[in-house]
Amino acid sequence: MNTNDNLAKLWRAIIEFDMLQPEDRILIGFSGGKDSMFLVAQLAELQKHAPFHFDLACITVNTMFVSEFPTERYQSFCQQYGLEWYSEDINVPKLQKDNSPCYSCAYFRRAVINRRAKELGFNKVALAHHHDDAVETFFMNILTSGQLKTFRPVTELSRSSITVLRPLIYYREKEIIEQTDKLHFQPIKNPCPYDGNTTRQEIKKQISDLSIKYPELYEHLAAAMRQQDGMELWPAKIEKQKIIDKFHSFWKDKK
């Protein structure tokens, strides 16, 4: 399957954010969904045209939400691209916290992938987050925690010495859907019982609904994610004790 015509945005991310170096060993987080299938296909194609050698392999975390784990489907898809496939089991339902199931599930899956990457000798992990994911995360953090933050295209994990890459950062979700349809990919159903009923899904709908009245909302959110000159934000909040000290200093200096 030739995805070469659609590599421009992948190359842009790779080059702009310095994602690849010679002899890198990259473990792809492969959930079996449309995004991770697209990531595997794109990186495998890019590997053929890169000016230097780097290794690729895939890993799937079996979260054990269901008893039937389609091992052959995962393995055969990766083998199409000549990639080794690994899997790891983790009983997420048993470990999950009821008050934040999505957060704890994501945490456990990331921890497993990073640990296995290090054990297997990979120095980088590639995840299939795309541009919509980044914008939705940014908007979700504003609404739920009052923070101007989203995930970065490249994240250095100092504890594990693993570098996390998000090579699909410039692809819109609709582009990925169009391409995976053209390639006749058959995504593996997400076993998560919360699939389609999450805070992220609510945020996605809110952005869509608000965009009817404000057509440029998505582009403005994307622009706001970037560090830029001319930002007019309040100074960082200071500790209570420092406020008290400044209060006493203010009155003392004025006497």
GROMACS .gro file of C-alpha atoms in nm:
model
  255
    1MET     CA    1   0.000   0.000   0.000
    2ASN     CA    2   0.155   0.326  -0.111
    3THR     CA    3   0.100   0.619   0.122
    4ASN     CA    4   0.384   0.822  -0.026
    5ASP     CA    5   0.152   1.094  -0.159
    6ASN     CA    6   0.040   1.168   0.196
    7LEU     CA    7   0.378   1.196   0.367
    8ALA     CA    8   0.416   1.576   0.342
    9LYS     CA    9   0.263   1.651   0.681
   10LEU     CA   10   0.454   1.365   0.837
   11TRP     CA   11   0.785   1.495   0.699
   12ARG     CA   12   0.696   1.844   0.824
   13ALA     CA   13   0.647   1.717   1.180
   14ILE     CA   14   0.956   1.495   1.168
   15ILE     CA   15   1.179   1.778   1.046
   16GLU     CA   16   1.027   2.074   1.233
   17PHE     CA   17   1.043   1.902   1.572
   18ASP     CA   18   1.366   1.702   1.515
   19MET     CA   19   1.190   1.371   1.578
   20LEU     CA   20   1.432   1.136   1.402
   21GLN     CA   21   1.803   1.071   1.426
   22PRO     CA   22   2.016   0.798   1.267
   23GLU     CA   23   1.988   0.456   1.433
   24ASP     CA   24   1.681   0.547   1.637
   25ARG     CA   25   1.476   0.251   1.754
   26ILE     CA   26   1.108   0.346   1.761
   27LEU     CA   27   0.829   0.145   1.921
   28ILE     CA   28   0.485   0.237   1.784
   29GLY     CA   29   0.189   0.226   2.020
   30PHE     CA   30  -0.057   0.024   1.812
   31SER     CA   31  -0.413   0.009   1.947
   32GLY     CA   32  -0.563  -0.125   1.624
   33GLY     CA   33  -0.774   0.189   1.575
   34LYS     CA   34  -0.774   0.398   1.257
   35ASP     CA   35  -0.518   0.648   1.391
   36SER     CA   36  -0.260   0.391   1.497
   37MET     CA   37  -0.309   0.191   1.174
   38PHE     CA   38  -0.241   0.509   0.978
   39LEU     CA   39   0.067   0.583   1.190
   40VAL     CA   40   0.212   0.236   1.127
   41ALA     CA   41   0.152   0.266   0.752
   42GLN     CA   42   0.296   0.617   0.732
   43LEU     CA   43   0.610   0.549   0.935
   44ALA     CA   44   0.676   0.227   0.745
   45GLU     CA   45   0.652   0.419   0.417
   46LEU     CA   46   0.865   0.704   0.544
   47GLN     CA   47   1.129   0.454   0.657
   48LYS     CA   48   1.179   0.353   0.291
   49HIS     CA   49   1.263   0.711   0.189
   50ALA     CA   50   1.453   0.841   0.493
   51PRO     CA   51   1.816   0.947   0.436
   52PHE     CA   52   1.935   0.727   0.724
   53HIS     CA   53   1.849   0.401   0.896
   54PHE     CA   54   1.611   0.369   1.190
   55ASP     CA   55   1.417   0.073   1.329
   56LEU     CA   56   1.044   0.035   1.377
   57ALA     CA   57   0.832  -0.213   1.572
   58CYS     CA   58   0.481  -0.212   1.723
   59ILE     CA   59   0.332  -0.285   2.062
   60THR     CA   60  -0.029  -0.337   2.168
   61VAL     CA   61  -0.148  -0.320   2.527
   62ASN     CA   62  -0.425  -0.567   2.604
   63THR     CA   63  -0.630  -0.377   2.863
   64MET     CA   64  -0.836  -0.691   2.938
   65PHE     CA   65  -1.172  -0.519   2.909
   66VAL     CA   66  -1.284  -0.819   2.704
   67SER     CA   67  -1.178  -1.183   2.713
   68GLU     CA   68  -1.122  -1.218   2.336
   69PHE     CA   69  -0.796  -1.052   2.231
   70PRO     CA   70  -0.755  -1.062   1.848
   71THR     CA   71  -0.384  -1.143   1.846
   72GLU     CA   72  -0.377  -1.255   1.483
   73ARG     CA   73  -0.533  -0.933   1.353
   74TYR     CA   74  -0.277  -0.717   1.531
   75GLN     CA   75   0.012  -0.935   1.427
   76SER     CA   76  -0.091  -0.973   1.063
   77PHE     CA   77  -0.138  -0.598   1.016
   78CYS     CA   78   0.212  -0.523   1.145
   79GLN     CA   79   0.360  -0.805   0.937
   80GLN     CA   80   0.221  -0.642   0.622
   81TYR     CA   81   0.481  -0.373   0.680
   82GLY     CA   82   0.755  -0.610   0.790
   83LEU     CA   83   0.735  -0.492   1.150
   84GLU     CA   84   0.782  -0.695   1.466
   85TRP     CA   85   0.478  -0.690   1.695
   86TYR     CA   86   0.480  -0.712   2.073
   87SER     CA   87   0.194  -0.727   2.320
   88GLU     CA   88   0.156  -0.678   2.692
   89ASP     CA   89  -0.137  -0.756   2.922
   90ILE     CA   90  -0.253  -0.525   3.197
   91ASN     CA   91  -0.576  -0.569   3.391
   92VAL     CA   92  -0.704  -0.212   3.367
   93PRO     CA   93  -1.056  -0.286   3.505
   94LYS     CA   94  -0.895  -0.417   3.823
   95LEU     CA   95  -0.658  -0.121   3.859
   96GLN     CA   96  -0.890   0.152   3.739
   97LYS     CA   97  -1.009   0.431   3.965
   98ASP     CA   98  -1.383   0.489   3.933
   99ASN     CA   99  -1.355   0.868   3.961
  100SER     CA  100  -1.119   0.904   3.664
  101PRO     CA  101  -1.128   0.586   3.453
  102CYS     CA  102  -0.996   0.743   3.130
  103TYR     CA  103  -0.704   0.912   3.303
  104SER     CA  104  -0.599   0.600   3.492
  105CYS     CA  105  -0.637   0.377   3.184
  106ALA     CA  106  -0.422   0.611   2.973
  107TYR     CA  107  -0.165   0.629   3.252
  108PHE     CA  108  -0.136   0.250   3.281
  109ARG     CA  109  -0.112   0.201   2.904
  110ARG     CA  110   0.159   0.465   2.868
  111ALA     CA  111   0.353   0.322   3.161
  112VAL     CA  112   0.347  -0.028   3.009
  113ILE     CA  113   0.456   0.092   2.666
  114ASN     CA  114   0.741   0.302   2.804
  115ARG     CA  115   0.862   0.020   3.029
  116ARG     CA  116   0.857  -0.235   2.748
  117ALA     CA  117   1.029   0.008   2.512
  118LYS     CA  118   1.317   0.042   2.754
  119GLU     CA  119   1.335  -0.334   2.819
  120LEU     CA  120   1.343  -0.406   2.444
  121GLY     CA  121   1.610  -0.146   2.371
  122PHE     CA  122   1.397   0.119   2.200
  123ASN     CA  123   1.486   0.481   2.267
  124LYS     CA  124   1.165   0.633   2.130
  125VAL     CA  125   0.792   0.566   2.140
  126ALA     CA  126   0.556   0.691   1.868
  127LEU     CA  127   0.192   0.762   1.953
  128ALA     CA  128  -0.092   0.830   1.708
  129HIS     CA  129  -0.228   1.156   1.846
  130HIS     CA  130  -0.333   1.392   1.566
  131HIS     CA  131  -0.406   1.766   1.542
  132ASP     CA  132  -0.768   1.739   1.660
  133ASP     CA  133  -0.646   1.551   1.970
  134ALA     CA  134  -0.407   1.836   2.052
  135VAL     CA  135  -0.672   2.108   2.008
  136GLU     CA  136  -0.930   1.913   2.207
  137THR     CA  137  -0.680   1.854   2.488
  138PHE     CA  138  -0.598   2.226   2.494
  139PHE     CA  139  -0.966   2.325   2.513
  140MET     CA  140  -1.041   2.053   2.768
  141ASN     CA  141  -0.763   2.177   2.998
  142ILE     CA  142  -0.895   2.533   2.980
  143LEU     CA  143  -1.246   2.420   3.074
  144THR     CA  144  -1.164   2.157   3.335
  145SER     CA  145  -0.843   2.278   3.501
  146GLY     CA  146  -0.785   2.640   3.397
  147GLN     CA  147  -0.454   2.553   3.234
  148LEU     CA  148  -0.317   2.663   2.898
  149LYS     CA  149  -0.155   2.332   2.806
  150THR     CA  150  -0.170   2.041   2.567
  151PHE     CA  151   0.067   1.757   2.480
  152ARG     CA  152   0.385   1.841   2.290
  153PRO     CA  153   0.492   1.695   1.955
  154VAL     CA  154   0.803   1.561   2.131
  155THR     CA  155   0.824   1.480   2.502
  156GLU     CA  156   1.143   1.378   2.679
  157LEU     CA  157   1.078   1.141   2.970
  158SER     CA  158   1.373   1.193   3.204
  159ARG     CA  159   1.290   0.900   3.433
  160SER     CA  160   1.290   0.635   3.162
  161SER     CA  161   1.515   0.813   2.908
  162ILE     CA  162   1.243   0.748   2.650
  163THR     CA  163   1.141   1.016   2.399
  164VAL     CA  164   0.773   1.021   2.303
  165LEU     CA  165   0.692   1.127   1.947
  166ARG     CA  166   0.359   1.230   1.795
  167PRO     CA  167   0.433   1.223   1.422
  168LEU     CA  168   0.068   1.272   1.312
  169ILE     CA  169   0.046   1.610   1.482
  170TYR     CA  170  -0.031   1.796   1.156
  171TYR     CA  171  -0.302   1.558   1.033
  172ARG     CA  172  -0.666   1.640   1.092
  173GLU     CA  173  -0.886   1.352   1.205
  174LYS     CA  174  -1.102   1.374   0.894
  175GLU     CA  175  -0.793   1.334   0.674
  176ILE     CA  176  -0.698   1.015   0.857
  177ILE     CA  177  -1.049   0.877   0.819
  178GLU     CA  178  -1.043   0.952   0.446
  179GLN     CA  179  -0.704   0.788   0.399
  180THR     CA  180  -0.780   0.478   0.604
  181ASP     CA  181  -1.104   0.434   0.408
  182LYS     CA  182  -0.909   0.455   0.080
  183LEU     CA  183  -0.663   0.197   0.208
  184HIS     CA  184  -0.952  -0.029   0.317
  185PHE     CA  185  -0.823  -0.059   0.671
  186GLN     CA  186  -1.052  -0.246   0.909
  187PRO     CA  187  -0.996  -0.093   1.255
  188ILE     CA  188  -1.025  -0.323   1.553
  189LYS     CA  189  -1.314  -0.224   1.780
  190ASN     CA  190  -1.212  -0.037   2.091
  191PRO     CA  191  -1.295  -0.266   2.387
  192CYS     CA  192  -1.324   0.024   2.633
  193PRO     CA  193  -1.672   0.033   2.793
  194TYR     CA  194  -1.654   0.415   2.798
  195ASP     CA  195  -1.583   0.445   2.424
  196GLY     CA  196  -1.796   0.725   2.278
  197ASN     CA  197  -1.903   0.845   2.623
  198THR     CA  198  -1.604   1.037   2.755
  199THR     CA  199  -1.515   1.395   2.849
  200ARG     CA  200  -1.307   1.414   2.531
  201GLN     CA  201  -1.611   1.320   2.324
  202GLU     CA  202  -1.807   1.597   2.496
  203ILE     CA  203  -1.529   1.846   2.421
  204LYS     CA  204  -1.523   1.736   2.056
  205LYS     CA  205  -1.897   1.804   2.033
  206GLN     CA  206  -1.866   2.140   2.205
  207ILE     CA  207  -1.601   2.254   1.958
  208SER     CA  208  -1.820   2.136   1.671
  209ASP     CA  209  -2.129   2.311   1.810
  210LEU     CA  210  -1.946   2.638   1.885
  211SER     CA  211  -1.792   2.634   1.538
  212ILE     CA  212  -2.139   2.685   1.388
  213LYS     CA  213  -2.150   3.033   1.543
  214TYR     CA  214  -1.774   3.091   1.539
  215PRO     CA  215  -1.643   2.927   1.218
  216GLU     CA  216  -1.280   3.010   1.298
  217LEU     CA  217  -1.290   2.869   1.651
  218TYR     CA  218  -1.081   2.560   1.574
  219GLU     CA  219  -0.810   2.762   1.396
  220HIS     CA  220  -0.801   3.013   1.683
  221LEU     CA  221  -0.763   2.737   1.941
  222ALA     CA  222  -0.483   2.586   1.734
  223ALA     CA  223  -0.309   2.924   1.716
  224ALA     CA  224  -0.347   2.975   2.091
  225MET     CA  225  -0.161   2.647   2.157
  226ARG     CA  226   0.156   2.797   2.013
  227GLN     CA  227   0.407   2.996   2.214
  228GLN     CA  228   0.403   3.346   2.067
  229ASP     CA  229   0.520   3.703   2.117
  230GLY     CA  230   0.274   3.957   2.245
  231MET     CA  231   0.098   3.722   2.487
  232GLU     CA  232  -0.088   3.931   2.745
  233LEU     CA  233  -0.138   3.698   3.040
  234TRP     CA  234  -0.133   3.771   3.411
  235PRO     CA  235   0.182   3.687   3.605
  236ALA     CA  236   0.194   3.341   3.762
  237LYS     CA  237   0.002   3.305   4.088
  238ILE     CA  238   0.232   3.341   4.389
  239GLU     CA  239   0.225   3.157   4.720
  240LYS     CA  240   0.017   3.287   5.010
  241GLN     CA  241   0.323   3.344   5.231
  242LYS     CA  242   0.483   3.561   4.965
  243ILE     CA  243   0.166   3.772   4.947
  244ILE     CA  244   0.179   3.815   5.327
  245ASP     CA  245   0.546   3.913   5.311
  246LYS     CA  246   0.473   4.166   5.036
  247PHE     CA  247   0.184   4.304   5.243
  248HIS     CA  248   0.406   4.362   5.548
  249SER     CA  249   0.683   4.503   5.331
  250PHE     CA  250   0.438   4.742   5.163
  251TRP     CA  251   0.326   4.893   5.497
  252LYS     CA  252   0.672   4.892   5.647
  253ASP     CA  253   0.824   5.077   5.352
  254LYS     CA  254   0.551   5.343   5.359
  255LYS     CA  255   0.600   5.437   5.727
   0.00000   0.00000   0.00000
